[in-house]
Tab-separated table of C-alpha atoms in Angstrom:
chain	number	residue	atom	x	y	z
A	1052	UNK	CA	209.590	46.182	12.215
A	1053	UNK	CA	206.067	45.720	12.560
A	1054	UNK	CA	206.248	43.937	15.686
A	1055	UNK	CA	208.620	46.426	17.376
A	1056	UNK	CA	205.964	48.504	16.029
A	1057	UNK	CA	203.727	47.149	18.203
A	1058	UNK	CA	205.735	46.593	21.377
A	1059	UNK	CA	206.154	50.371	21.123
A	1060	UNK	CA	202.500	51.206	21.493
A	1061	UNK	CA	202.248	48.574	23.923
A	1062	UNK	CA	205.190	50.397	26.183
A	1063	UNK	CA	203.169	54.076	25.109
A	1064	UNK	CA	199.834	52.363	26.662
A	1065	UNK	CA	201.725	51.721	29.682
A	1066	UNK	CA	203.260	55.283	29.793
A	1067	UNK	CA	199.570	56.857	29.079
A	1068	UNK	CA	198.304	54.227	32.027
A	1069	UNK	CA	200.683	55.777	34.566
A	1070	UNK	CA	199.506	59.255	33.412
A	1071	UNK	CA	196.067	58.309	34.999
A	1072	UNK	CA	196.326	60.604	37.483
A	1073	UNK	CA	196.931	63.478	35.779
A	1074	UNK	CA	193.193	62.752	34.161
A	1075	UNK	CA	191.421	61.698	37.434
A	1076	UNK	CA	192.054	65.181	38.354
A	1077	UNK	CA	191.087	66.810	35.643
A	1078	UNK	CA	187.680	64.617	35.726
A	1079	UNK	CA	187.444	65.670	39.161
A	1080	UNK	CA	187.046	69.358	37.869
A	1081	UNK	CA	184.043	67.853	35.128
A	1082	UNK	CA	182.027	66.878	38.253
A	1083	UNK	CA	183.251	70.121	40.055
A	1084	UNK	CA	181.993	72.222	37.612
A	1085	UNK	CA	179.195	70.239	36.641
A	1086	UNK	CA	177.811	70.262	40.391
A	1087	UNK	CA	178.606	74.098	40.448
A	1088	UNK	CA	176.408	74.382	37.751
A	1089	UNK	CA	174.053	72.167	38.539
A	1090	UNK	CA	173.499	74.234	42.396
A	1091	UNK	CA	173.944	77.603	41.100
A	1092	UNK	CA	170.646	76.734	38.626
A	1093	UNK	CA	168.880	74.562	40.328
A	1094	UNK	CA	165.468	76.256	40.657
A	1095	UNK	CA	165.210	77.152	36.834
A	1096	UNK	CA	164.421	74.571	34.777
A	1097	UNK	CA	167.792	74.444	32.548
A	1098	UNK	CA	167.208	72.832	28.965
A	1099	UNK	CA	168.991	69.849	27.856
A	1100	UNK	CA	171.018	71.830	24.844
A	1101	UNK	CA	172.703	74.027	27.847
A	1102	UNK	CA	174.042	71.367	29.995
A	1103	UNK	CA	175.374	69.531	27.450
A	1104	UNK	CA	176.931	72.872	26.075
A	1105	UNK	CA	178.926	73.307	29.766
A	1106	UNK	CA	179.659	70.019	29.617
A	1107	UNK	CA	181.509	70.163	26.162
A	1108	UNK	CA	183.230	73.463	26.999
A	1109	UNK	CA	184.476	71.781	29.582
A	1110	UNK	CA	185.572	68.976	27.870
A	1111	UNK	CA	186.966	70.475	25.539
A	1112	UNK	CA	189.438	72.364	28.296
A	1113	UNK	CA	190.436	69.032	29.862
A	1114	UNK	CA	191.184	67.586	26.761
A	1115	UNK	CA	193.207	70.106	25.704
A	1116	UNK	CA	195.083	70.862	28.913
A	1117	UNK	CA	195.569	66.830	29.182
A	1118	UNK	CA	196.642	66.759	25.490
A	1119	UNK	CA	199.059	69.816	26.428
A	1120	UNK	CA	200.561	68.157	29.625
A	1121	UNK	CA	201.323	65.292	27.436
A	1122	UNK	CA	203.291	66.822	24.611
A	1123	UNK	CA	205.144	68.662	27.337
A	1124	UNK	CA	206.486	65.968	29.214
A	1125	UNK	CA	206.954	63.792	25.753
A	1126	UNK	CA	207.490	65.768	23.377
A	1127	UNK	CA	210.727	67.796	25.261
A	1128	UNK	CA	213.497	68.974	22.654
A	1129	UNK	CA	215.945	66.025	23.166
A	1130	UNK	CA	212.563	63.448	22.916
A	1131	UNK	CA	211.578	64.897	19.580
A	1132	UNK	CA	215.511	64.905	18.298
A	1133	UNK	CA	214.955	60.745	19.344
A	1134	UNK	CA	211.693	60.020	17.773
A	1135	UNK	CA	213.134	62.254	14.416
A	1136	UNK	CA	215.937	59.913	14.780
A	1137	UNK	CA	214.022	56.908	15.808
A	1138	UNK	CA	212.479	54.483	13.039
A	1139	UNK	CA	209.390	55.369	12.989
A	1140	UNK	CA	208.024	58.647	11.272
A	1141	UNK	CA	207.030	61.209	13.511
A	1142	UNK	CA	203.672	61.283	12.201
A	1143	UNK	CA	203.416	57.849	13.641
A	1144	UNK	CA	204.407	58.193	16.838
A	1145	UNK	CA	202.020	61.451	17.376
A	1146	UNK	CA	198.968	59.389	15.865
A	1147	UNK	CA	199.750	57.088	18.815
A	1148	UNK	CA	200.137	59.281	21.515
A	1149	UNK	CA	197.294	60.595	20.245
A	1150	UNK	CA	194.847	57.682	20.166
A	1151	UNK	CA	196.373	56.818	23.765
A	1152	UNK	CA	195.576	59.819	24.931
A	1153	UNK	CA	191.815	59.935	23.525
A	1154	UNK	CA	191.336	56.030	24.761
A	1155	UNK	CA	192.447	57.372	28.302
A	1156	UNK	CA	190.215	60.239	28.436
A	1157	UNK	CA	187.000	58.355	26.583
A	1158	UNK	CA	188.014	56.001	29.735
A	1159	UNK	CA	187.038	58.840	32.464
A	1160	UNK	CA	184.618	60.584	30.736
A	1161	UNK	CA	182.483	57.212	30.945
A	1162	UNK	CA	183.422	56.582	34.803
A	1163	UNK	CA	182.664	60.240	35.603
A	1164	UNK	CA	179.432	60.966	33.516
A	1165	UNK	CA	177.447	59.299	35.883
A	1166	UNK	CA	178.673	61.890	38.222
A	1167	UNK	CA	177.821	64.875	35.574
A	1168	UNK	CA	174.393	62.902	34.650
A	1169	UNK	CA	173.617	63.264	38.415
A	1170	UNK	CA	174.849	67.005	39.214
A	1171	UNK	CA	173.037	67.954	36.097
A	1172	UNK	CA	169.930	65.829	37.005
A	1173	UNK	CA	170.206	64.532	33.313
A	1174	UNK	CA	167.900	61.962	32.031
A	1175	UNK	CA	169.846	58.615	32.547
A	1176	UNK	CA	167.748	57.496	28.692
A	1177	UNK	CA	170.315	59.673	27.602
A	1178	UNK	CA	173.393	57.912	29.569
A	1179	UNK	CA	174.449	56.068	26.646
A	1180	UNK	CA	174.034	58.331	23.735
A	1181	UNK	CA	175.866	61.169	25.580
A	1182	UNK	CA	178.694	59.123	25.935
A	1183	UNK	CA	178.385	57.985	22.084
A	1184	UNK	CA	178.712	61.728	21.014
A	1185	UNK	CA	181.764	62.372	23.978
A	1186	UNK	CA	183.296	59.363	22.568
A	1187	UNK	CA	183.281	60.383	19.011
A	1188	UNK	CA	183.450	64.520	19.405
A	1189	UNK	CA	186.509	63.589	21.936
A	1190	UNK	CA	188.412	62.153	18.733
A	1191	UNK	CA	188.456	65.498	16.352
A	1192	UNK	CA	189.233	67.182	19.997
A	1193	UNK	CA	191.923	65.325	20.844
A	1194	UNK	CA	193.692	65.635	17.264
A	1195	UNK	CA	192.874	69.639	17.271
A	1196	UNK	CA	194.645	69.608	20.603
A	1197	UNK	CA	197.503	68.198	19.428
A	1198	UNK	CA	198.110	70.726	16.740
A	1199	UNK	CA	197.382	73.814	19.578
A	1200	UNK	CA	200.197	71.775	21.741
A	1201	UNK	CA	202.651	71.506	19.435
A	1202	UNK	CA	202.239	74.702	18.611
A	1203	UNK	CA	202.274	76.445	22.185
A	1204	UNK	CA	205.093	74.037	22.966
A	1205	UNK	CA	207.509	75.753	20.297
A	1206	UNK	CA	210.899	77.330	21.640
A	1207	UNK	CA	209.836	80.528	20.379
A	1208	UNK	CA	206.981	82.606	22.487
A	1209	UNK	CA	205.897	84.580	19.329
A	1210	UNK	CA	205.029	81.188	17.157
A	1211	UNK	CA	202.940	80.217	20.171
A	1212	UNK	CA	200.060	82.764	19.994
A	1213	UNK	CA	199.737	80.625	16.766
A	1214	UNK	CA	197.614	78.537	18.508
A	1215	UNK	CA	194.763	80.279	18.935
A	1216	UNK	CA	194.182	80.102	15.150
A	1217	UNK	CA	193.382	76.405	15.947
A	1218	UNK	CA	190.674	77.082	18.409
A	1219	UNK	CA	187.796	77.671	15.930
A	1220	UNK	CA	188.192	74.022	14.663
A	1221	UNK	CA	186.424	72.757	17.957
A	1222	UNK	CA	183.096	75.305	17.306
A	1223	UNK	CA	181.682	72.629	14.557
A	1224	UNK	CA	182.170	69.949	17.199
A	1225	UNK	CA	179.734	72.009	19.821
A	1226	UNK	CA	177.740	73.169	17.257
A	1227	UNK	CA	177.237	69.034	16.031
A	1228	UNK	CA	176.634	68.333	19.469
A	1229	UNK	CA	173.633	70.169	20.177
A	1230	UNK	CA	172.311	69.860	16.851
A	1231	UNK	CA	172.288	66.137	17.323
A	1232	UNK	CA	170.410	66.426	20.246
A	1233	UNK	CA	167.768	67.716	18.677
A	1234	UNK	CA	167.830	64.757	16.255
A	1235	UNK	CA	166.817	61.282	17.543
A	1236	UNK	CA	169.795	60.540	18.884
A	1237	UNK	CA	169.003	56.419	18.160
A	1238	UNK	CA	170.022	57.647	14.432
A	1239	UNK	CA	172.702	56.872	13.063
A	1240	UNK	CA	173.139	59.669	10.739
A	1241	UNK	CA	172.871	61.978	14.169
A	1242	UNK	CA	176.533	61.037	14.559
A	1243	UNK	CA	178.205	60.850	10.615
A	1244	UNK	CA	179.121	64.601	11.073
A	1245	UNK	CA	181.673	63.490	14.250
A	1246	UNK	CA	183.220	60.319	12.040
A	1247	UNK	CA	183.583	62.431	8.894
A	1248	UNK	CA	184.776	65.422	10.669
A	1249	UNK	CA	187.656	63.024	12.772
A	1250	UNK	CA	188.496	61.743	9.131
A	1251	UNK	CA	189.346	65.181	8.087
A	1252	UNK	CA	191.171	65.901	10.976
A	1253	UNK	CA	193.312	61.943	10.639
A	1254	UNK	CA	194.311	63.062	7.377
A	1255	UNK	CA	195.868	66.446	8.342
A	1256	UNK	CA	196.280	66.507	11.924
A	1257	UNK	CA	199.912	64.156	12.759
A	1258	UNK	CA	201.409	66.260	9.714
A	1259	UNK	CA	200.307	69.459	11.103
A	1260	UNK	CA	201.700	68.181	14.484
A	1261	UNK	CA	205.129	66.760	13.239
A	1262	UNK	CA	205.577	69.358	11.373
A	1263	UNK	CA	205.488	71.906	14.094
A	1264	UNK	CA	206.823	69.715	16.478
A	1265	UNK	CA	210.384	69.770	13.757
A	1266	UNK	CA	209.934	73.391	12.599
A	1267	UNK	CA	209.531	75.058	15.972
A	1268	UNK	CA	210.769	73.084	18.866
A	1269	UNK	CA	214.575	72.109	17.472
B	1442	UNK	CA	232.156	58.790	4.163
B	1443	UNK	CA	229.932	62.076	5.228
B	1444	UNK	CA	231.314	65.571	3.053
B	1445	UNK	CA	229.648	68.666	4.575
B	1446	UNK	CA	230.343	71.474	1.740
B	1447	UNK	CA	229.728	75.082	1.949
B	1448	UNK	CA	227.719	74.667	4.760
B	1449	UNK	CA	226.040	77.791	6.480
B	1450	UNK	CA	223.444	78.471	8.371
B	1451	UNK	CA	220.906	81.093	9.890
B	1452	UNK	CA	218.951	81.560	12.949
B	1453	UNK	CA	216.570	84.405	12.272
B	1454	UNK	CA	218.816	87.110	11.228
B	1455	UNK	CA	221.981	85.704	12.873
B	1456	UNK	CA	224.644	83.873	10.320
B	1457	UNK	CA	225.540	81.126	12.717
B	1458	UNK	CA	227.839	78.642	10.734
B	1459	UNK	CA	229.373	80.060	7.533
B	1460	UNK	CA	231.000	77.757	4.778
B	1461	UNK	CA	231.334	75.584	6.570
B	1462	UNK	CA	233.959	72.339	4.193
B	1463	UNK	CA	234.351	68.933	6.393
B	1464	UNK	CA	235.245	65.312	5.416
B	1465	UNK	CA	234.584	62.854	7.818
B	1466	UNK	CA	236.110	58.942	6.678
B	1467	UNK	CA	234.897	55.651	8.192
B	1468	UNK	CA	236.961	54.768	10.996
B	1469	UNK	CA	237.790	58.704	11.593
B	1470	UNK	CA	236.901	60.402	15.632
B	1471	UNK	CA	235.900	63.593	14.798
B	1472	UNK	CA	236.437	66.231	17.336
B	1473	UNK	CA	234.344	69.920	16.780
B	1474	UNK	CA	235.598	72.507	19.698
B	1475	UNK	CA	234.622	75.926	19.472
B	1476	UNK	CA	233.663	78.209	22.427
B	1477	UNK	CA	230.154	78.484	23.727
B	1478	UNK	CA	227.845	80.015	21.287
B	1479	UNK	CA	229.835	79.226	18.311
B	1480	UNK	CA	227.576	76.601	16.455
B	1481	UNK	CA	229.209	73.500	17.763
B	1482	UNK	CA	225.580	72.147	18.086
B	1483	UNK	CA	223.790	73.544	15.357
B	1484	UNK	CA	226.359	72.078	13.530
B	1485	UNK	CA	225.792	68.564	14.955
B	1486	UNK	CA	222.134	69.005	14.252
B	1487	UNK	CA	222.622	70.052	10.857
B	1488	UNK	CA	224.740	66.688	10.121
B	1489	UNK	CA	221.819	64.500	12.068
B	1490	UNK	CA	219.217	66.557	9.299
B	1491	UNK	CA	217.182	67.487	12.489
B	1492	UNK	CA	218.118	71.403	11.200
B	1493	UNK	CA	217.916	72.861	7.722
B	1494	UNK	CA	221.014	74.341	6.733
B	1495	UNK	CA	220.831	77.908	4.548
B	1496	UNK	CA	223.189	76.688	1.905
B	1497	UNK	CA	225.333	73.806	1.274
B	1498	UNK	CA	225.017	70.268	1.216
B	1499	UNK	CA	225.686	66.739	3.551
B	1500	UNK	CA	226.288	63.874	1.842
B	1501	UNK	CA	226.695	60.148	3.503
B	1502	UNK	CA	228.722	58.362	1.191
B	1503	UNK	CA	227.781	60.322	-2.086
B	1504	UNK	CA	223.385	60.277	-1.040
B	1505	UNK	CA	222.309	63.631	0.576
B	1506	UNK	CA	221.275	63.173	3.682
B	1507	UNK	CA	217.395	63.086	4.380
B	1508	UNK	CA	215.261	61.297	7.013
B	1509	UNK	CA	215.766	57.931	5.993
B	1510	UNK	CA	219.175	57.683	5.619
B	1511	UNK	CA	219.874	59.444	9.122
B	1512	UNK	CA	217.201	57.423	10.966
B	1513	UNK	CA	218.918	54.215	9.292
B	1514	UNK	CA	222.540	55.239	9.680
B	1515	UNK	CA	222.802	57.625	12.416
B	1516	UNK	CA	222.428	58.129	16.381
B	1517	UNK	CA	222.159	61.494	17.764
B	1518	UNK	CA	223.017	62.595	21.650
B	1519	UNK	CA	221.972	65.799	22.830
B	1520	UNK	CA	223.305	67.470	25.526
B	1521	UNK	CA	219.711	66.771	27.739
B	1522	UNK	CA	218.440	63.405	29.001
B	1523	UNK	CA	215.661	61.952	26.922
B	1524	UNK	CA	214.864	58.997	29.018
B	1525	UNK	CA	210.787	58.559	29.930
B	1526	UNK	CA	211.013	59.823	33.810
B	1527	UNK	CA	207.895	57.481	34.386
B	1528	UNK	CA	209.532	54.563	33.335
B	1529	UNK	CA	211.853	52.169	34.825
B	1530	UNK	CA	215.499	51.586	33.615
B	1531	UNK	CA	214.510	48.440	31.932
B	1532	UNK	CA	211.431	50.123	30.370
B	1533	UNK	CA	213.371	52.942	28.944
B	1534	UNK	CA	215.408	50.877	27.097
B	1535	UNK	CA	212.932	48.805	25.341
B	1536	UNK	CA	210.661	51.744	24.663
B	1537	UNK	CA	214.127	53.197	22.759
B	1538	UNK	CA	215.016	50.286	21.502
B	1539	UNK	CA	211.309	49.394	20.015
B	1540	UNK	CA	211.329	53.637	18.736
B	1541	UNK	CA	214.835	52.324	16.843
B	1542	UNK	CA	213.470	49.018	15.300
B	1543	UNK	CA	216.609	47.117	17.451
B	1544	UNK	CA	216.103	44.167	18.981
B	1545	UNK	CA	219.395	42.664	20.456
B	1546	UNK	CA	219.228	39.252	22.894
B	1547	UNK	CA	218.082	39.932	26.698
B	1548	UNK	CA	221.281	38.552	27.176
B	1549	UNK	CA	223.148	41.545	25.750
B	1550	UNK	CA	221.086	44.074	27.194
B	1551	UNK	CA	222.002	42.248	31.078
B	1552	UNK	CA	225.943	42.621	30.012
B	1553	UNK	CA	225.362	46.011	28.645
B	1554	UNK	CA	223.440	47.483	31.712
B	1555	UNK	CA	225.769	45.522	34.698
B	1556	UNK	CA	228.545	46.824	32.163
B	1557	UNK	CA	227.704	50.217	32.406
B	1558	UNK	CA	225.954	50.602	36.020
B	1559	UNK	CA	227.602	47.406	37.904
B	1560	UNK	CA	224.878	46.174	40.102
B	1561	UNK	CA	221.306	48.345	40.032
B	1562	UNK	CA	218.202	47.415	39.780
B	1563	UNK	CA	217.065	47.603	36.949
B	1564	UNK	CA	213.273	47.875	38.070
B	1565	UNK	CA	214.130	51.545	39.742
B	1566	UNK	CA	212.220	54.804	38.220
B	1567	UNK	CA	214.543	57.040	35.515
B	1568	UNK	CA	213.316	60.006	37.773
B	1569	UNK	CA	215.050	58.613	40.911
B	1570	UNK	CA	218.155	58.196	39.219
B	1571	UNK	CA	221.099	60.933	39.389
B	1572	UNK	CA	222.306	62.734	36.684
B	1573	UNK	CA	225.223	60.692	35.733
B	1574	UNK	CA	223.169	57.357	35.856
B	1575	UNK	CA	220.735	59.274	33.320
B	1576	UNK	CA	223.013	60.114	31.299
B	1577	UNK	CA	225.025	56.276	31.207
B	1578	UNK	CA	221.263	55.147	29.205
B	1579	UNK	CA	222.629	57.340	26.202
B	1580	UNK	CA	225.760	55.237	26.486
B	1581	UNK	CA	223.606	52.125	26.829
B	1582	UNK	CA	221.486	52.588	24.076
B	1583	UNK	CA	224.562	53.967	22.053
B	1584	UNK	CA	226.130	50.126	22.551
B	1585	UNK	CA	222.675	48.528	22.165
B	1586	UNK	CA	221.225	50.436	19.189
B	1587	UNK	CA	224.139	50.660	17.339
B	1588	UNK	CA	224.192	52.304	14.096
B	1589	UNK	CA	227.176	53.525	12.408
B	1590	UNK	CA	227.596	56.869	12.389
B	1591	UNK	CA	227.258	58.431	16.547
B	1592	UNK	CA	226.735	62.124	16.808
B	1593	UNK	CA	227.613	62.765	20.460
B	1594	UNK	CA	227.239	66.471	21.463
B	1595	UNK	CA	229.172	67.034	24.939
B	1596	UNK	CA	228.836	63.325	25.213
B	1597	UNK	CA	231.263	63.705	28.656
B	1598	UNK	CA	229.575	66.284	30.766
B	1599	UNK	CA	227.959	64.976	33.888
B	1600	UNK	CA	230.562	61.457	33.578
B	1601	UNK	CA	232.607	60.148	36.319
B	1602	UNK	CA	235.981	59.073	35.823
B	1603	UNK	CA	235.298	55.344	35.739
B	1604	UNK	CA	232.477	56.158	32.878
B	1605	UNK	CA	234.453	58.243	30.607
B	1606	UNK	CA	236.963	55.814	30.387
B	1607	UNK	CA	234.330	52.664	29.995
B	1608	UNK	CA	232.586	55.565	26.953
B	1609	UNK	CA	236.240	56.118	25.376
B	1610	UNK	CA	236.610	52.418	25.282
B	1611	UNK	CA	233.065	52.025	23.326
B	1612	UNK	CA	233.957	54.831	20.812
B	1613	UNK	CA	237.510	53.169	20.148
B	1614	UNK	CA	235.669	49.812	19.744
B	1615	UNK	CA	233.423	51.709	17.206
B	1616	UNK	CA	236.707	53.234	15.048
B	1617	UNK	CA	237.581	49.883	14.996
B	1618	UNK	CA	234.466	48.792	13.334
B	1619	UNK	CA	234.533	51.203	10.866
B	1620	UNK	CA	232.388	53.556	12.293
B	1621	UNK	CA	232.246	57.576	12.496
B	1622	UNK	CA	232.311	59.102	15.322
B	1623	UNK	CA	231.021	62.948	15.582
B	1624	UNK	CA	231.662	64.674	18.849
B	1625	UNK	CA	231.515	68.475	19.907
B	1626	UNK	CA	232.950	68.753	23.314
B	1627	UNK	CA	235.190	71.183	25.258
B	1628	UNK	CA	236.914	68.519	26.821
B	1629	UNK	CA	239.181	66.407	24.696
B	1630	UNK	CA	237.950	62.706	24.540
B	1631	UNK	CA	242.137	61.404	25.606
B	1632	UNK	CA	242.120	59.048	22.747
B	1633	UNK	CA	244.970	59.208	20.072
B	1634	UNK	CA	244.225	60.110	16.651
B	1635	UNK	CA	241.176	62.644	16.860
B	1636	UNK	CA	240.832	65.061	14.104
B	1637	UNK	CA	239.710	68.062	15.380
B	1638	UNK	CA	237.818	71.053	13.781
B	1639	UNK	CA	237.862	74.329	15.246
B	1640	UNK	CA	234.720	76.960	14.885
B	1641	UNK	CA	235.412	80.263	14.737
C-alpha cells in the first residue's frame, strides 16, 4: 500500500512536471506586470510595502488560475468517480496535487524573482527573504485555491459563485506580508503567522476540497 | 450478493429513481436498459456509493455499502474516458493501477495490453490515441485491477467488433469467477443468461 502510495506521487510529480508550461507562462505575466509597473512608476520613488503588494496580488492570481487549470484537467467527472473509487481517500490525493502544485510554482517564483527584483529595482538584500515569505504565503494560497477550484469546477453554475466566499481567506496572507516587512525580516517570528496560518488551512482544506469535489461535481 | 431495496432518488426537485427492489447474486450479468433519461446511470452511481440515494438501502453481502467496501470490492466505468491525456499508455496504467493499490507482474500487464491493442506502442501519448483505443484502457485496467464486482455503464459504445467480442469474453471469464457484473447499456451484451431490469 504504502509503496504504491508512493509510486503514485512519484507518477503525479511527473504529471505536474509536464504541466511546466502552463506555469512558465503564467510567470511570464509576473515579470510582465512587474516591468509594467515598474515603467509606468519609475520616476516616483515607490516604497517597498507597494511592490511587494503588486507582486502578491499577482501571485495570488497565478496561483489560483494555475491551481484552477489543474483541477480542471484532473479533477474531470469520470477522474473524480476513479480517485472516489481508487484506494486512496480523496483527501489524499488532493493534498498531493496540492503540494505538487505549490512545489512547481515555489519552483518559478524563485527562477523569475530575479526578473521581478530587477523590474521593480528591489534591493537584491532582500532576494532571499522575499522568496522565504513567497515560499511560505504560496502554501495557505495554494490550499485556499483549491477549495475556490473545486468549487467553481461544480456541474452546477449557481454553486459556483460559492467561491467567492473563499476569497477573503487570502487578505491575512497580504496583510502578513507587508507587516513582516516591516519586521526584521532575519526573525524568525516575522514568518510563524504563514506556518501557523498553512496549519489551519492543512487541517481543513483537502476536506473542504473532497468534499466539494463529491457533493458538486458527480 | 448486493440487495438494492426501496431505492429512490432525487435530483433537485425531480424524483429520478423510485423504489427501486434489485438482487444481484455472485456469478449473475446484470443488464439495466431503460431509455435515455431514465436513471440508468444514476442508478449505477448510486450502487458504486459515488451518489446518495433519498431513501433505501445497498447492501454487499448483508454490510451497507460505504467507501471502503466499494473502493475494496468494486470498479466503476463511466461513460467518459478518464485516462491522464499527458501521459503515455504505459503511464496511465501504472498511475491507475498505483490510485487502486494493484500491482500485477509486468508480465501480465505486456499480455493484457498486446491482448487488447495487438501491437502499439506503448510509449505513445493517451491524447493521440482515438476514441476506441481510449476507451480499450477501461477494459485494460478492468482485467488488470480486478475487483469483484464491475459496474460498466454503456461499457460498448465507441467498441469495434473485434473488441466487444474480446470485452464479452472478459465479463464471461468474470461470471465464471464468481463475480457480478453491473451493466446499463442500450445494446444487449449477446451473452446467454443476462438478467435484465427495465426502468421505467
Amino acid at each position: 500500500m504504502i509503496k504504491n502510495f508512493f509510486l503514485f506521487c512519484l507518477k503525479e510529480w511527473q504529471l505536474m512536471t509536464l504541466k511546466s508550461l502552463q506555469s512558465l507562462v503564467l510567470f511570464s505575466f509576473i515579470i510582465i506586470s512587474s516591468t509594467i509597473f515598474g515603467l509606468a512608476l519609475r520616476y516616483i520613488q515607490v516604497d517597498l510595502k507597494i511592490s511587494m503588494s503588486v507582486v502578491w496580488i499577482i501571485l495570488f492570481l497565478v496561483a489560483m488560475i494555475k491551481v484552477e487549470k489543474v483541477y480542471q484537467e484532473d479533477f474531470s467527472e469520470p477522474k473524480i468517480q476513479q480517485y472516489i473509487m481508487s484506494s486512496l481517500s480523496l483527501e489524499a490525493i488532493v493534498f498531493v496535487k496540492n503540494i505538487f502544485i505549490y512545489l512547481n510554482l515555489s519552483f518559478f517564483f524563485f527562477i523569475t524573482s530575479p526578473f521581478i527584483f530587477l523590474a521593480l529595482s528591489l534591493n537584491f538584500e532582500l532576494f532571499l527573504y522575499v522568496n522565504l515569505l513567497a515560499t511560505l504565503s504560496l502554501l495557505s494560497i495554494v490550499f485556499i485555491s483549491s477549495i475556490t477550484a473545486s468549487i467553481t469546477n461544480s456541474k452546477n453554475n449557481r454553486h459556483a459563485i460559492m467561491s467567492v466566499m473563499t476569497l477573503p481567506l487570502f487578505i491575512p496572507i497580504l496583510i502578513f506580508t507587508i507587516s513582516a516587512l516591516d519586521m526584521d525580516l532575519k526573525n524568525i517570528n516575522s514568518y510563524v503567522f504563514f506556518i501557523a496560518y498553512f496549519l489551519l488551512n492543512l487541517a481543513f482544506s483537502p476536506l473542504l476540497t473532497s468534499f466539494a469535489l463529491k457533493k458538486l461535481s458527480i | 450478493m448486493i440487495k438494492i431495496s426501496d431505492l429512490s432518488f432525487a435530483r433537485g426537485n425531480q424524483l429520478i429513481l423510485k423504489n427501486i427492489n434489485i438482487e444481484i447474486r455472485p456469478s449473475e450479468i446484470f443488464l439495466v436498459k431503460g431509455a435515455n433519461g431514465k436513471g440508468k446511470t444514476t442508478l449505477l452511481s448510486c450502487i458504486a456509493n459515488l451518489l446518495e440515494p433519498l431513501s433505501g438501502s445497498i447492501t454487499y453481502f448483508s454490510e451497507k455499502i460505504d467507501s471502503a467496501i466499494t473502493s475494496k470490492n468494486f470498479t466503476f466505468w463511466g461513460e467518459e474516458n478518464y485516462g491522464i491525456e499527458d501521459f503515455s499508455i504505459i503511464k496511465n496504467i501504472h498511475y491507475w493501477l498505483n490510485a487502486n493499490n494493484a500491482s500485477p507482474k509486468e508480465e501480465n500487464i505486456k499480455k493484457t495490453i498486446s491482448y487488447l491493442y495487438g501491437s502499439i506502442d506503448i510509449k505513445k501519448k493517451f491524447s493521440t490515441l482515438s476514441y476506441g483505443q481510449k476507451r480499450k484502457i477501461k477494459i485494460l485496467l478492468l482485467m488488470l485491477i480486478d475487483k469483484p464486482v464491475w459496474i460498466l455503464d454503456d461499457p460498448y459504445n465507441g467498441l469495434d467488433d473485434e473488441t466487444i467480442h474480446r470485452l464479452n469474453e472478459i465479463i464471461l471469464l468474470k461470471r465464471r469467477g464468481n463475480g457480478i457484473i453491473i451493466i446499463a447499456s442500450h445494446q444487449h451484451p449477446k451473452i446467454e443468461g443476462v438478467k435484465e431490469f427495465q426502468i421505467l
